[in-house]
CSV table of C-alpha atoms in Angstrom, one decimal:
chain,number,residue,atom,x,y,z
A,1,MET,CA,-1.4,-6.0,19.4
A,2,SER,CA,-3.5,-2.9,19.2
A,3,ALA,CA,-5.3,-1.4,16.2
A,4,GLU,CA,-3.0,1.2,14.6
A,5,LEU,CA,-5.5,2.4,11.9
A,6,SER,CA,-9.2,2.4,12.7
A,7,ILE,CA,-11.9,3.2,10.2
A,8,ARG,CA,-15.5,3.7,11.4
A,9,ASN,CA,-18.7,3.9,9.3
A,10,LEU,CA,-16.9,5.4,6.3
A,11,THR,CA,-18.8,6.6,3.3
A,12,ALA,CA,-16.9,8.1,0.5
A,13,GLY,CA,-16.8,8.5,-3.3
A,14,TYR,CA,-16.5,10.8,-6.3
A,15,GLY,CA,-19.1,13.5,-6.4
A,16,ALA,CA,-22.6,11.8,-6.6
A,17,GLN,CA,-21.0,8.4,-7.0
A,18,VAL,CA,-20.8,6.6,-3.6
A,19,VAL,CA,-18.2,3.9,-3.6
A,20,LEU,CA,-17.6,3.1,0.1
A,21,ARG,CA,-20.7,2.5,2.1
A,22,ASP,CA,-20.6,2.5,6.0
A,23,LEU,CA,-17.3,0.7,5.9
A,24,SER,CA,-15.5,-0.2,9.1
A,25,LEU,CA,-12.3,-2.0,9.7
A,26,GLU,CA,-9.2,-2.1,11.9
A,27,ILE,CA,-5.6,-2.6,10.9
A,28,THR,CA,-3.4,-4.1,13.6
A,29,GLU,CA,0.0,-2.6,14.3
A,30,GLY,CA,2.9,-4.4,12.7
A,31,THR,CA,0.9,-6.7,10.5
A,32,LEU,CA,0.4,-7.1,6.8
A,33,ALA,CA,-3.3,-6.6,5.9
A,34,ALA,CA,-4.6,-7.5,2.5
A,35,LEU,CA,-7.5,-5.8,0.9
A,36,ILE,CA,-9.1,-8.1,-1.7
A,37,GLY,CA,-12.3,-8.2,-3.7
A,38,PRO,CA,-13.8,-7.8,-7.2
A,39,ASN,CA,-12.5,-5.0,-9.4
A,40,GLY,CA,-14.4,-1.8,-9.0
A,41,HIS,CA,-15.7,-2.5,-5.5
A,42,GLY,CA,-13.7,0.1,-3.6
A,43,LYS,CA,-10.2,-1.2,-2.8
A,44,THR,CA,-8.3,1.7,-4.4
A,45,THR,CA,-10.9,4.2,-3.3
A,46,LEU,CA,-10.3,3.1,0.3
A,47,LEU,CA,-6.6,3.8,0.1
A,48,ARG,CA,-7.3,7.1,-1.5
A,49,ALA,CA,-9.8,8.0,1.2
A,50,ILE,CA,-7.2,7.1,3.9
A,51,SER,CA,-4.7,9.3,2.1
A,52,GLY,CA,-7.1,12.3,1.9
A,53,LEU,CA,-7.4,12.1,-1.9
A,54,VAL,CA,-11.1,11.2,-1.9
A,55,PRO,CA,-13.5,13.2,0.3
A,56,ILE,CA,-15.5,11.3,2.9
A,57,THR,CA,-19.1,12.2,3.6
A,58,ALA,CA,-19.5,10.2,6.8
A,59,GLY,CA,-17.5,8.3,9.3
A,60,GLN,CA,-13.9,8.8,10.6
A,61,ILE,CA,-10.4,7.5,10.3
A,62,THR,CA,-8.0,7.4,13.2
A,63,LEU,CA,-4.3,6.7,13.4
A,64,ALA,CA,-3.1,5.6,16.8
A,65,GLY,CA,-6.2,7.1,18.3
A,66,THR,CA,-5.9,10.5,16.6
A,67,ARG,CA,-8.3,11.5,13.8
A,68,ILE,CA,-6.7,12.1,10.5
A,69,ASP,CA,-9.7,12.4,8.1
A,70,PRO,CA,-10.0,16.2,8.5
A,71,LEU,CA,-6.3,16.6,7.5
A,72,ARG,CA,-4.9,17.6,4.2
A,73,PRO,CA,-3.1,14.9,2.2
A,74,ASP,CA,0.4,16.3,3.0
A,75,ALA,CA,-0.4,16.3,6.7
A,76,ILE,CA,-1.6,12.7,6.5
A,77,VAL,CA,1.7,11.8,4.9
A,78,ALA,CA,3.5,13.7,7.7
A,79,SER,CA,1.5,11.7,10.3
A,80,GLY,CA,3.1,8.5,9.0
A,81,ILE,CA,0.8,7.1,6.3
A,82,VAL,CA,2.5,6.4,2.9
A,83,HIS,CA,0.6,5.6,-0.2
A,84,VAL,CA,2.4,3.8,-3.1
A,85,PRO,CA,-0.3,4.2,-5.9
A,86,GLN,CA,-1.2,1.8,-8.6
A,87,GLY,CA,1.2,2.0,-11.6
A,88,ASP,CA,4.6,3.6,-11.7
A,89,LEU,CA,3.9,7.4,-11.3
A,90,LEU,CA,7.6,8.2,-11.3
A,91,PHE,CA,9.3,11.3,-12.6
A,92,PRO,CA,10.4,9.8,-15.9
A,93,ASP,CA,13.2,12.3,-16.7
A,94,MET,CA,14.7,12.1,-13.2
A,95,THR,CA,17.2,9.4,-12.2
A,96,VAL,CA,16.4,6.6,-9.8
A,97,LEU,CA,18.3,8.3,-7.0
A,98,GLU,CA,16.4,11.6,-7.6
A,99,ASN,CA,13.1,9.7,-7.6
A,100,LEU,CA,14.0,8.0,-4.3
A,101,ARG,CA,15.1,11.3,-2.7
A,102,MET,CA,11.7,12.8,-3.6
A,103,GLY,CA,10.3,10.5,-0.8
A,104,SER,CA,12.4,12.3,1.8
A,105,TYR,CA,11.2,15.8,1.3
A,106,LEU,CA,9.5,16.1,4.7
A,107,PRO,CA,11.9,17.4,7.4
A,108,ALA,CA,11.7,14.3,9.6
A,109,ALA,CA,12.5,12.1,6.6
A,110,ALA,CA,15.2,14.4,5.3
A,111,ARG,CA,17.2,14.0,8.5
A,112,LEU,CA,17.3,10.3,8.0
A,113,GLU,CA,17.8,10.3,4.2
A,114,LYS,CA,21.2,8.6,4.1
A,115,GLN,CA,20.1,5.9,6.5
A,116,ARG,CA,16.9,5.3,4.7
A,117,LEU,CA,18.6,5.2,1.3
A,118,GLU,CA,21.0,2.5,2.5
A,119,GLU,CA,18.0,0.5,3.8
A,120,VAL,CA,16.3,0.8,0.4
A,121,PHE,CA,19.4,-0.3,-1.4
A,122,SER,CA,19.8,-3.2,1.0
A,123,LEU,CA,16.2,-4.3,0.4
A,124,LEU,CA,16.2,-3.5,-3.3
A,125,PRO,CA,19.9,-4.0,-4.4
A,126,LYS,CA,19.2,-3.6,-8.1
A,127,LEU,CA,18.3,0.1,-7.4
A,128,ARG,CA,21.8,0.7,-6.1
A,129,ASP,CA,23.2,-0.3,-9.5
A,130,ARG,CA,20.5,1.7,-11.3
A,131,GLN,CA,20.6,4.9,-9.2
A,132,GLN,CA,22.0,7.1,-11.9
A,133,GLN,CA,19.8,5.7,-14.6
A,134,THR,CA,16.8,7.7,-15.9
A,135,ALA,CA,13.5,6.3,-14.7
A,136,SER,CA,12.0,6.2,-18.2
A,137,THR,CA,14.6,3.6,-19.2
A,138,LEU,CA,13.8,1.1,-16.5
A,139,SER,CA,11.8,-2.1,-16.9
A,140,GLY,CA,8.3,-2.4,-15.5
A,141,GLY,CA,9.5,-4.3,-12.5
A,142,GLU,CA,12.3,-1.9,-11.8
A,143,ARG,CA,10.0,1.1,-11.9
A,144,ARG,CA,7.7,-0.7,-9.4
A,145,MET,CA,10.6,-1.2,-7.1
A,146,VAL,CA,11.5,2.5,-7.3
A,147,GLY,CA,8.0,3.3,-6.4
A,148,ILE,CA,8.2,1.1,-3.3
A,149,GLY,CA,11.6,2.5,-2.4
A,150,ARG,CA,10.4,6.0,-2.7
A,151,GLY,CA,7.6,5.2,-0.3
A,152,LEU,CA,10.1,3.7,2.2
A,153,MET,CA,12.1,6.9,2.1
A,154,THR,CA,9.3,8.8,3.9
A,155,SER,CA,10.0,6.9,7.1
A,156,GLY,CA,6.2,6.3,7.4
A,157,ARG,CA,4.7,3.9,10.0
A,158,ILE,CA,2.1,2.5,7.6
A,159,LEU,CA,2.9,1.6,4.0
A,160,MET,CA,-0.1,1.2,1.6
A,161,LEU,CA,0.7,-0.7,-1.7
A,162,ASP,CA,-1.9,-0.6,-4.4
A,163,GLU,CA,-1.6,-3.6,-6.7
A,164,PRO,CA,2.2,-3.6,-6.8
A,165,SER,CA,2.3,-6.7,-9.1
A,166,LEU,CA,-0.2,-5.4,-11.7
A,167,GLY,CA,0.9,-6.1,-15.2
A,168,LEU,CA,4.3,-7.7,-14.3
A,169,ALA,CA,5.7,-11.0,-15.5
A,170,PRO,CA,5.4,-13.9,-13.0
A,171,ILE,CA,9.1,-14.0,-12.2
A,172,ILE,CA,9.1,-10.2,-11.4
A,173,ILE,CA,5.9,-10.7,-9.3
A,174,ASP,CA,7.8,-13.2,-7.3
A,175,GLN,CA,10.6,-10.7,-6.7
A,176,ILE,CA,8.1,-8.0,-5.6
A,177,TYR,CA,6.4,-10.4,-3.2
A,178,ASP,CA,9.8,-11.3,-1.7
A,179,VAL,CA,10.2,-7.6,-1.0
A,180,ILE,CA,6.7,-7.4,0.6
A,181,ASP,CA,7.4,-10.4,2.7
A,182,THR,CA,10.6,-8.8,4.0
A,183,LEU,CA,8.7,-5.7,4.8
A,184,ARG,CA,6.2,-7.8,6.7
A,185,GLY,CA,8.9,-9.2,8.8
A,186,SER,CA,10.4,-5.8,9.6
A,187,GLY,CA,7.6,-4.8,12.0
A,188,ARG,CA,6.2,-2.2,9.7
A,189,THR,CA,2.4,-2.1,9.1
A,190,VAL,CA,1.6,-2.8,5.5
A,191,ILE,CA,-1.7,-2.6,3.7
A,192,LEU,CA,-1.7,-4.4,0.4
A,193,VAL,CA,-4.4,-4.2,-2.3
A,194,GLU,CA,-4.1,-7.1,-4.6
A,195,GLU,CA,-6.2,-8.6,-7.4
A,196,ASN,CA,-4.7,-12.1,-6.9
A,197,ALA,CA,-6.5,-12.9,-3.7
A,198,MET,CA,-4.8,-16.2,-2.9
A,199,ARG,CA,-1.3,-14.7,-3.6
A,200,ALA,CA,-2.0,-11.9,-1.1
A,201,ALA,CA,-3.6,-14.3,1.5
A,202,ASP,CA,-0.5,-16.5,1.4
A,203,ILE,CA,1.6,-13.8,3.1
A,204,ALA,CA,-1.1,-11.7,4.8
A,205,ASP,CA,-1.7,-11.7,8.6
A,206,GLU,CA,-5.2,-10.2,8.0
A,207,VAL,CA,-7.5,-10.3,5.0
A,208,HIS,CA,-10.4,-7.9,4.4
A,209,LEU,CA,-12.7,-8.7,1.6
A,210,LEU,CA,-14.5,-5.7,0.0
A,211,ASP,CA,-17.8,-6.1,-1.8
A,212,HIS,CA,-19.8,-3.2,-3.1
A,213,GLY,CA,-17.9,-0.8,-0.9
A,214,SER,CA,-18.3,-2.6,2.4
A,215,ILE,CA,-16.4,-5.4,4.2
A,216,ALA,CA,-18.0,-8.7,3.4
A,217,TRP,CA,-15.6,-10.8,5.4
A,218,HIS,CA,-12.4,-10.6,7.3
A,219,GLY,CA,-10.1,-13.1,8.9
A,220,LYS,CA,-6.6,-14.5,8.9
A,221,GLY,CA,-4.8,-15.1,5.6
A,222,SER,CA,-4.5,-18.8,6.5
A,223,GLU,CA,-8.3,-19.1,6.7
A,224,MET,CA,-8.9,-18.2,3.0
A,225,SER,CA,-8.0,-21.6,1.7
A,226,GLY,CA,-10.6,-23.2,4.0
A,227,ARG,CA,-13.4,-20.9,2.7
A,228,PRO,CA,-13.9,-21.9,-1.0
A,229,GLU,CA,-17.3,-20.3,-1.0
A,230,LEU,CA,-15.7,-16.9,-0.5
A,231,LEU,CA,-13.5,-17.3,-3.6
A,232,GLU,CA,-16.4,-18.6,-5.7
A,233,THR,CA,-19.0,-16.0,-4.6
A,234,TYR,CA,-16.8,-12.9,-4.5
A,235,LEU,CA,-13.8,-13.6,-6.6
A,236,GLY,CA,-15.1,-16.0,-9.3
A,237,SER,CA,-12.4,-18.5,-8.7
């Protein structure tokens, strides 16, 4: 399979603070790629750079051979990259259904809204029962599911999930990972940022380890368990 998303010699950050340094990686089409590494070493910043939310000072990002780094964030979404950020970031006074429909505001997604909504409810059946409930009254796990569902409503080709299990109870994390594993089997390209390296590696096709804003190691998810020095050196486990 070919590289769907290609990042070359990327440098980016916040003003004078450089976070990503000459970073290069490729995400293969139709795979689940996990981004792991110590906290504060660039995982979330990388997703934000791909989404156009963090300015880059060097390098380039291409989607299916077309550069997207010069584009505005809304144009990057329209090109097919969907970013489900860390935390809930829902509209708290809107219902679950209204939050989900916010994901289909682009014309291409709006035309498929009913179809996508059924797909979301099939993948996340609890949301069908909660669709008229106000988002502020949901549990943490339910809010996270709404966030993922809203991302799926965009009909994007790449779904980026930033720590979807953060702060959730273990039983809810299992449910979230069941959803992610189903997405992996659907042929969609998924980029997963996760603090729990081994949990991510268990379901990932590709693993990219970030350290101080650069890729320190990459390989198959199944290879992580055979590299204890990586866990000890970079992840402290």
